[in-house]
Amino acid sequence: MTEPTSTAAAPEAPPDRGTLRRPSEAVVPLGVVAAVVVAIVLVYAVGDRATDLVTQSVVTGLLLGGVYALVSVGLTLIFGVLGIVNFAQGAMLTMAMYLVYEMTSSGGLPVYVAMLLAVPIMFVFGVVVQVALLNKLTLSGSHEGPLLVTLGLSLLIINVLLMIFGGRPLRVPGSVDGSLEIFGAVASYERLIAFAGALLVAAALLLFLRRTSFGMSIRAVAANAEGASLVGVDVRRIYALTFGIGAACVAVAGGLMAPFLSLTPTVGEQFTILAFVIVVLGGLGSVTGALLGGLIIGLVQTVGALYFPGTGSLILVFAVFVLVLFFRPQGIIGAAS
């Protein structure tokens, strides 16, 4: 009698989650770029605002959009790999800014040194959150669970910060004074550093995803988590480290913005909403799309404020968002389904 052949059961693989696209596959539609350029030209040509005022708004919008993009890159990376809409992104940004504030005010460190120290702290925080709170839900394929957990985490962070620091606005002392004139517009060195830092980090992240073996593992899990698991990729580890990278991105963004923002426990909430808009506008899971979307939203917000002051510029942001999705439901960068 022959013994029955036994086959080892394949490990249970997580469901496919993300839609992270390779940077090499991201193609910017020329129509979108042309539309932005035409809109700016029209503001100069037929708008009833002074040319130097429009130039100042354009420069400020581009500088602000770069930082918006960095916040959104972390969010789109988490969504692209884990399939999680992280409602705690803005609260984590605020947490990073308060870390920078503590290290500059109590420790006497320069703001950008404090930012570099905040990055590994937020990375570890992100890894712990994923491992302790989200991994089981993510691997089970739950959609509602991670939403509720990240929303609860956001409320927890905000209220803890409120208990510790109170609601009084705080200022992070800057390390660089002065400004630079660009085509007649004035840009502070702090905003220029924030813009350059955001582009540098976004470019480094693209190279990391494209050129390193770990980046290839992240893309593999995003494309097919089950297949990646079967060829030996530790999906749990990829999920945890990816969430940590997303948290590290907001740490950089928080440190770069801290010198020119008024700090309150709820300051990050506005960035949560804008980051969601930018991620969907750029194309879900596209790092390049998040970068381009951030620049567009920054321009719309600052130039739009010339004609719609106050909250009116945000209404214009959402109007542009709806208009783009009407013509390109997949976002600026994304393949039509």
GROMACS .gro file of C-alpha atoms in nm:
model
  337
    1MET     CA    1   0.000   0.000   0.000
    2THR     CA    2   0.139   0.330  -0.093
    3GLU     CA    3   0.124   0.614   0.152
    4PRO     CA    4  -0.086   0.912   0.047
    5THR     CA    5   0.116   1.192  -0.091
    6SER     CA    6   0.112   1.493   0.141
    7THR     CA    7   0.154   1.840   0.014
    8ALA     CA    8   0.239   2.132   0.235
    9ALA     CA    9  -0.041   2.381   0.254
   10ALA     CA   10   0.051   2.709   0.099
   11PRO     CA   11   0.055   2.995   0.347
   12GLU     CA   12  -0.253   3.204   0.352
   13ALA     CA   13  -0.181   3.505   0.135
   14PRO     CA   14  -0.325   3.846   0.192
   15PRO     CA   15  -0.567   3.989  -0.058
   16ASP     CA   16  -0.442   4.219  -0.330
   17ARG     CA   17  -0.452   4.568  -0.192
   18GLY     CA   18  -0.280   4.847  -0.370
   19THR     CA   19  -0.246   5.019  -0.701
   20LEU     CA   20   0.098   5.173  -0.671
   21ARG     CA   21   0.224   5.245  -1.019
   22ARG     CA   22   0.580   5.234  -1.131
   23PRO     CA   23   0.735   5.579  -1.178
   24SER     CA   24   0.852   5.478  -1.524
   25GLU     CA   25   0.490   5.413  -1.626
   26ALA     CA   26   0.365   5.751  -1.514
   27VAL     CA   27   0.295   5.978  -1.808
   28VAL     CA   28   0.181   6.333  -1.750
   29PRO     CA   29  -0.103   6.420  -1.990
   30LEU     CA   30   0.008   6.723  -2.190
   31GLY     CA   31  -0.349   6.855  -2.188
   32VAL     CA   32  -0.339   6.898  -1.810
   33VAL     CA   33  -0.009   7.088  -1.819
   34ALA     CA   34  -0.134   7.301  -2.108
   35ALA     CA   35  -0.455   7.381  -1.921
   36VAL     CA   36  -0.259   7.501  -1.618
   37VAL     CA   37  -0.033   7.719  -1.834
   38VAL     CA   38  -0.330   7.865  -2.024
   39ALA     CA   39  -0.511   7.940  -1.698
   40ILE     CA   40  -0.211   8.129  -1.561
   41VAL     CA   41  -0.170   8.324  -1.887
   42LEU     CA   42  -0.540   8.420  -1.877
   43VAL     CA   43  -0.503   8.546  -1.521
   44TYR     CA   44  -0.221   8.770  -1.637
   45ALA     CA   45  -0.395   8.879  -1.958
   46VAL     CA   46  -0.756   8.939  -1.862
   47GLY     CA   47  -0.754   8.937  -1.484
   48ASP     CA   48  -0.805   9.267  -1.312
   49ARG     CA   49  -0.521   9.217  -1.065
   50ALA     CA   50  -0.178   9.378  -1.072
   51THR     CA   51   0.090   9.176  -1.249
   52ASP     CA   52   0.326   9.174  -0.951
   53LEU     CA   53   0.044   9.050  -0.726
   54VAL     CA   54  -0.032   8.763  -0.964
   55THR     CA   55   0.337   8.675  -0.987
   56GLN     CA   56   0.360   8.669  -0.609
   57SER     CA   57   0.060   8.436  -0.590
   58VAL     CA   58   0.203   8.202  -0.855
   59VAL     CA   59   0.540   8.177  -0.681
   60THR     CA   60   0.379   8.128  -0.340
   61GLY     CA   61   0.144   7.866  -0.484
   62LEU     CA   62   0.425   7.663  -0.637
   63LEU     CA   63   0.627   7.675  -0.314
   64LEU     CA   64   0.324   7.576  -0.107
   65GLY     CA   65   0.226   7.306  -0.356
   66GLY     CA   66   0.560   7.134  -0.318
   67VAL     CA   67   0.496   7.082   0.054
   68TYR     CA   68   0.138   6.974  -0.014
   69ALA     CA   69   0.282   6.716  -0.250
   70LEU     CA   70   0.513   6.575   0.017
   71VAL     CA   71   0.222   6.525   0.259
   72SER     CA   72   0.027   6.357  -0.022
   73VAL     CA   73   0.317   6.134  -0.131
   74GLY     CA   74   0.309   5.962   0.208
   75LEU     CA   75  -0.067   5.919   0.182
   76THR     CA   76  -0.060   5.782  -0.173
   77LEU     CA   77   0.220   5.542  -0.083
   78ILE     CA   78   0.016   5.400   0.206
   79PHE     CA   79  -0.293   5.372  -0.011
   80GLY     CA   80  -0.108   5.229  -0.309
   81VAL     CA   81   0.047   4.944  -0.109
   82LEU     CA   82  -0.193   4.880   0.179
   83GLY     CA   83  -0.518   5.000   0.027
   84ILE     CA   84  -0.575   5.211   0.341
   85VAL     CA   85  -0.718   5.561   0.337
   86ASN     CA   86  -0.522   5.702   0.630
   87PHE     CA   87  -0.744   5.951   0.812
   88ALA     CA   88  -0.464   6.007   1.064
   89GLN     CA   89  -0.228   6.161   0.808
   90GLY     CA   90  -0.299   6.519   0.915
   91ALA     CA   91  -0.279   6.434   1.286
   92MET     CA   92   0.055   6.262   1.228
   93LEU     CA   93   0.173   6.577   1.051
   94THR     CA   94   0.072   6.782   1.356
   95MET     CA   95   0.247   6.535   1.585
   96ALA     CA   96   0.568   6.573   1.386
   97MET     CA   97   0.544   6.952   1.405
   98TYR     CA   98   0.506   6.939   1.782
   99LEU     CA   99   0.808   6.710   1.804
  100VAL     CA  100   1.006   6.970   1.611
  101TYR     CA  101   0.867   7.244   1.836
  102GLU     CA  102   0.976   7.061   2.152
  103MET     CA  103   1.326   6.995   2.021
  104THR     CA  104   1.372   7.356   1.911
  105SER     CA  105   1.215   7.532   2.210
  106SER     CA  106   1.329   7.299   2.491
  107GLY     CA  107   1.635   7.140   2.336
  108GLY     CA  108   1.763   7.447   2.153
  109LEU     CA  109   1.819   7.259   1.829
  110PRO     CA  110   1.797   7.428   1.489
  111VAL     CA  111   1.464   7.352   1.324
  112TYR     CA  112   1.608   7.146   1.039
  113VAL     CA  113   1.821   6.937   1.274
  114ALA     CA  114   1.508   6.877   1.481
  115MET     CA  115   1.329   6.770   1.164
  116LEU     CA  116   1.598   6.511   1.089
  117LEU     CA  117   1.557   6.371   1.440
  118ALA     CA  118   1.178   6.366   1.409
  119VAL     CA  119   1.192   6.152   1.093
  120PRO     CA  120   1.308   5.825   1.259
  121ILE     CA  121   1.072   5.886   1.552
  122MET     CA  122   0.773   5.915   1.320
  123PHE     CA  123   0.896   5.619   1.115
  124VAL     CA  124   0.898   5.399   1.425
  125PHE     CA  125   0.558   5.538   1.526
  126GLY     CA  126   0.416   5.445   1.185
  127VAL     CA  127   0.560   5.093   1.203
  128VAL     CA  128   0.413   5.041   1.552
  129VAL     CA  129   0.071   5.166   1.440
  130GLN     CA  130   0.067   4.928   1.144
  131VAL     CA  131   0.190   4.626   1.342
  132ALA     CA  132  -0.022   4.683   1.652
  133LEU     CA  133  -0.344   4.823   1.505
  134LEU     CA  134  -0.373   4.770   1.132
  135ASN     CA  135  -0.190   4.456   1.017
  136LYS     CA  136  -0.463   4.212   1.112
  137LEU     CA  137  -0.733   4.425   0.950
  138THR     CA  138  -0.523   4.485   0.638
  139LEU     CA  139  -0.439   4.119   0.590
  140SER     CA  140  -0.802   4.017   0.637
  141GLY     CA  141  -0.912   4.245   0.354
  142SER     CA  142  -1.126   4.468   0.575
  143HIS     CA  143  -1.204   4.811   0.430
  144GLU     CA  144  -1.409   4.966   0.710
  145GLY     CA  145  -1.178   4.859   0.995
  146PRO     CA  146  -0.868   5.058   0.890
  147LEU     CA  147  -1.083   5.365   0.821
  148LEU     CA  148  -1.227   5.358   1.172
  149VAL     CA  149  -0.893   5.281   1.335
  150THR     CA  150  -0.710   5.567   1.160
  151LEU     CA  151  -0.999   5.805   1.234
  152GLY     CA  152  -0.985   5.707   1.600
  153LEU     CA  153  -0.605   5.744   1.599
  154SER     CA  154  -0.644   6.093   1.455
  155LEU     CA  155  -0.883   6.196   1.732
  156LEU     CA  156  -0.653   6.043   1.993
  157ILE     CA  157  -0.344   6.229   1.870
  158ILE     CA  158  -0.527   6.561   1.849
  159ASN     CA  159  -0.672   6.533   2.199
  160VAL     CA  160  -0.344   6.419   2.354
  161LEU     CA  161  -0.168   6.718   2.197
  162LEU     CA  162  -0.447   6.942   2.325
  163MET     CA  163  -0.403   6.807   2.678
  164ILE     CA  164  -0.027   6.854   2.673
  165PHE     CA  165   0.013   7.183   2.487
  166GLY     CA  166  -0.330   7.345   2.510
  167GLY     CA  167  -0.504   7.526   2.228
  168ARG     CA  168  -0.289   7.840   2.224
  169PRO     CA  169  -0.108   7.889   1.890
  170LEU     CA  170   0.266   7.829   1.911
  171ARG     CA  171   0.553   7.930   1.685
  172VAL     CA  172   0.856   7.727   1.590
  173PRO     CA  173   1.164   7.952   1.576
  174GLY     CA  174   1.315   7.960   1.230
  175SER     CA  175   1.683   7.907   1.157
  176VAL     CA  176   1.711   8.103   0.832
  177ASP     CA  177   1.619   8.467   0.782
  178GLY     CA  178   1.585   8.667   0.462
  179SER     CA  179   1.414   8.628   0.128
  180LEU     CA  180   1.486   8.598  -0.242
  181GLU     CA  181   1.330   8.792  -0.529
  182ILE     CA  182   1.196   8.571  -0.810
  183PHE     CA  183   1.057   8.751  -1.118
  184GLY     CA  184   0.954   9.038  -0.895
  185ALA     CA  185   0.797   8.813  -0.630
  186VAL     CA  186   0.943   8.773  -0.284
  187ALA     CA  187   0.995   8.425  -0.140
  188SER     CA  188   1.136   8.365   0.205
  189TYR     CA  189   1.432   8.131   0.233
  190GLU     CA  190   1.229   7.910   0.465
  191ARG     CA  191   0.964   7.852   0.196
  192LEU     CA  192   1.233   7.794  -0.068
  193ILE     CA  193   1.401   7.538   0.157
  194ALA     CA  194   1.064   7.371   0.216
  195PHE     CA  195   0.998   7.351  -0.159
  196ALA     CA  196   1.345   7.220  -0.243
  197GLY     CA  197   1.332   6.970   0.043
  198ALA     CA  198   0.991   6.842  -0.066
  199LEU     CA  199   1.107   6.789  -0.425
  200LEU     CA  200   1.428   6.623  -0.306
  201VAL     CA  201   1.244   6.378  -0.081
  202ALA     CA  202   0.987   6.299  -0.352
  203ALA     CA  203   1.265   6.235  -0.606
  204ALA     CA  204   1.454   6.018  -0.356
  205LEU     CA  205   1.138   5.817  -0.288
  206LEU     CA  206   1.084   5.760  -0.661
  207LEU     CA  207   1.442   5.639  -0.701
  208PHE     CA  208   1.406   5.421  -0.393
  209LEU     CA  209   1.094   5.254  -0.531
  210ARG     CA  210   1.250   5.206  -0.872
  211ARG     CA  211   1.615   5.122  -0.806
  212THR     CA  212   1.633   4.927  -0.478
  213SER     CA  213   1.539   4.567  -0.406
  214PHE     CA  214   1.318   4.675  -0.118
  215GLY     CA  215   1.143   4.924  -0.345
  216MET     CA  216   1.084   4.641  -0.592
  217SER     CA  217   0.931   4.438  -0.308
  218ILE     CA  218   0.699   4.727  -0.224
  219ARG     CA  219   0.588   4.750  -0.587
  220ALA     CA  220   0.541   4.374  -0.602
  221VAL     CA  221   0.316   4.374  -0.295
  222ALA     CA  222   0.121   4.669  -0.435
  223ALA     CA  223   0.070   4.490  -0.767
  224ASN     CA  224  -0.008   4.144  -0.633
  225ALA     CA  225   0.024   4.071  -0.263
  226GLU     CA  226  -0.058   3.703  -0.306
  227GLY     CA  227   0.203   3.652  -0.575
  228ALA     CA  228   0.463   3.843  -0.375
  229SER     CA  229   0.389   3.626  -0.071
  230LEU     CA  230   0.430   3.305  -0.273
  231VAL     CA  231   0.777   3.407  -0.394
  232GLY     CA  232   0.898   3.477  -0.041
  233VAL     CA  233   0.822   3.844   0.020
  234ASP     CA  234   0.728   3.909   0.383
  235VAL     CA  235   0.406   4.102   0.321
  236ARG     CA  236   0.354   4.191   0.687
  237ARG     CA  237   0.700   4.349   0.698
  238ILE     CA  238   0.637   4.540   0.375
  239TYR     CA  239   0.308   4.674   0.511
  240ALA     CA  240   0.467   4.787   0.837
  241LEU     CA  241   0.768   4.953   0.676
  242THR     CA  242   0.554   5.120   0.409
  243PHE     CA  243   0.331   5.278   0.672
  244GLY     CA  244   0.649   5.387   0.850
  245ILE     CA  245   0.780   5.550   0.532
  246GLY     CA  246   0.448   5.734   0.492
  247ALA     CA  247   0.481   5.862   0.849
  248ALA     CA  248   0.842   5.967   0.783
  249CYS     CA  249   0.726   6.169   0.481
  250VAL     CA  250   0.486   6.372   0.694
  251ALA     CA  251   0.766   6.422   0.947
  252VAL     CA  252   0.977   6.587   0.677
  253ALA     CA  253   0.679   6.793   0.562
  254GLY     CA  254   0.601   6.901   0.918
  255GLY     CA  255   0.958   7.005   0.987
  256LEU     CA  256   0.980   7.200   0.662
  257MET     CA  257   0.651   7.384   0.724
  258ALA     CA  258   0.696   7.444   1.097
  259PRO     CA  259   0.890   7.773   1.068
  260PHE     CA  260   0.612   7.953   0.876
  261LEU     CA  261   0.295   7.794   1.020
  262SER     CA  262   0.109   7.873   1.339
  263LEU     CA  263   0.104   7.551   1.539
  264THR     CA  264  -0.219   7.424   1.700
  265PRO     CA  265  -0.337   7.065   1.768
  266THR     CA  266  -0.578   7.084   1.474
  267VAL     CA  267  -0.347   7.247   1.218
  268GLY     CA  268  -0.301   6.921   1.028
  269GLU     CA  269  -0.671   6.867   0.960
  270GLN     CA  270  -0.673   7.105   0.664
  271PHE     CA  271  -0.384   6.912   0.513
  272THR     CA  272  -0.573   6.583   0.551
  273ILE     CA  273  -0.854   6.709   0.330
  274LEU     CA  274  -0.618   6.864   0.076
  275ALA     CA  275  -0.403   6.551   0.069
  276PHE     CA  276  -0.706   6.337  -0.017
  277VAL     CA  277  -0.796   6.577  -0.296
  278ILE     CA  278  -0.439   6.572  -0.430
  279VAL     CA  279  -0.408   6.193  -0.416
  280VAL     CA  280  -0.732   6.137  -0.607
  281LEU     CA  281  -0.659   6.424  -0.844
  282GLY     CA  282  -0.312   6.295  -0.927
  283GLY     CA  283  -0.424   5.934  -0.963
  284LEU     CA  284  -0.463   5.682  -0.683
  285GLY     CA  285  -0.132   5.516  -0.607
  286SER     CA  286   0.079   5.747  -0.826
  287VAL     CA  287   0.371   5.918  -0.651
  288THR     CA  288   0.434   6.137  -0.956
  289GLY     CA  289   0.064   6.222  -0.970
  290ALA     CA  290   0.071   6.331  -0.605
  291LEU     CA  291   0.364   6.559  -0.681
  292LEU     CA  292   0.195   6.718  -0.982
  293GLY     CA  293  -0.141   6.736  -0.804
  294GLY     CA  294   0.016   6.915  -0.509
  295LEU     CA  295   0.165   7.183  -0.734
  296ILE     CA  296  -0.168   7.233  -0.911
  297ILE     CA  297  -0.366   7.261  -0.588
  298GLY     CA  298  -0.112   7.505  -0.444
  299LEU     CA  299  -0.146   7.725  -0.753
  300VAL     CA  300  -0.527   7.709  -0.753
  301GLN     CA  301  -0.544   7.798  -0.385
  302THR     CA  302  -0.312   8.099  -0.390
  303VAL     CA  303  -0.409   8.243  -0.730
  304GLY     CA  304  -0.775   8.176  -0.656
  305ALA     CA  305  -0.743   8.370  -0.331
  306LEU     CA  306  -0.690   8.685  -0.541
  307TYR     CA  307  -1.051   8.659  -0.656
  308PHE     CA  308  -1.212   8.446  -0.384
  309PRO     CA  309  -1.056   8.547  -0.051
  310GLY     CA  310  -1.095   8.342   0.263
  311THR     CA  311  -1.263   8.005   0.220
  312GLY     CA  312  -1.355   8.094  -0.138
  313SER     CA  313  -1.021   7.965  -0.263
  314LEU     CA  314  -1.098   7.622  -0.115
  315ILE     CA  315  -1.429   7.619  -0.301
  316LEU     CA  316  -1.232   7.681  -0.619
  317VAL     CA  317  -0.996   7.395  -0.530
  318PHE     CA  318  -1.287   7.152  -0.503
  319ALA     CA  319  -1.441   7.289  -0.822
  320VAL     CA  320  -1.119   7.218  -1.013
  321PHE     CA  321  -1.103   6.876  -0.848
  322VAL     CA  322  -1.454   6.785  -0.966
  323LEU     CA  323  -1.385   6.925  -1.314
  324VAL     CA  324  -1.069   6.721  -1.361
  325LEU     CA  325  -1.237   6.402  -1.241
  326PHE     CA  326  -1.527   6.466  -1.477
  327PHE     CA  327  -1.291   6.454  -1.776
  328ARG     CA  328  -1.032   6.213  -1.626
  329PRO     CA  329  -1.198   5.992  -1.361
  330GLN     CA  330  -0.869   5.803  -1.317
  331GLY     CA  331  -0.688   6.123  -1.219
  332ILE     CA  332  -0.416   6.320  -1.391
  333ILE     CA  333  -0.180   6.023  -1.404
  334GLY     CA  334  -0.353   5.692  -1.435
  335ALA     CA  335  -0.471   5.441  -1.686
  336ALA     CA  336  -0.838   5.437  -1.772
  337SER     CA  337  -1.007   5.129  -1.636
   0.00000   0.00000   0.00000
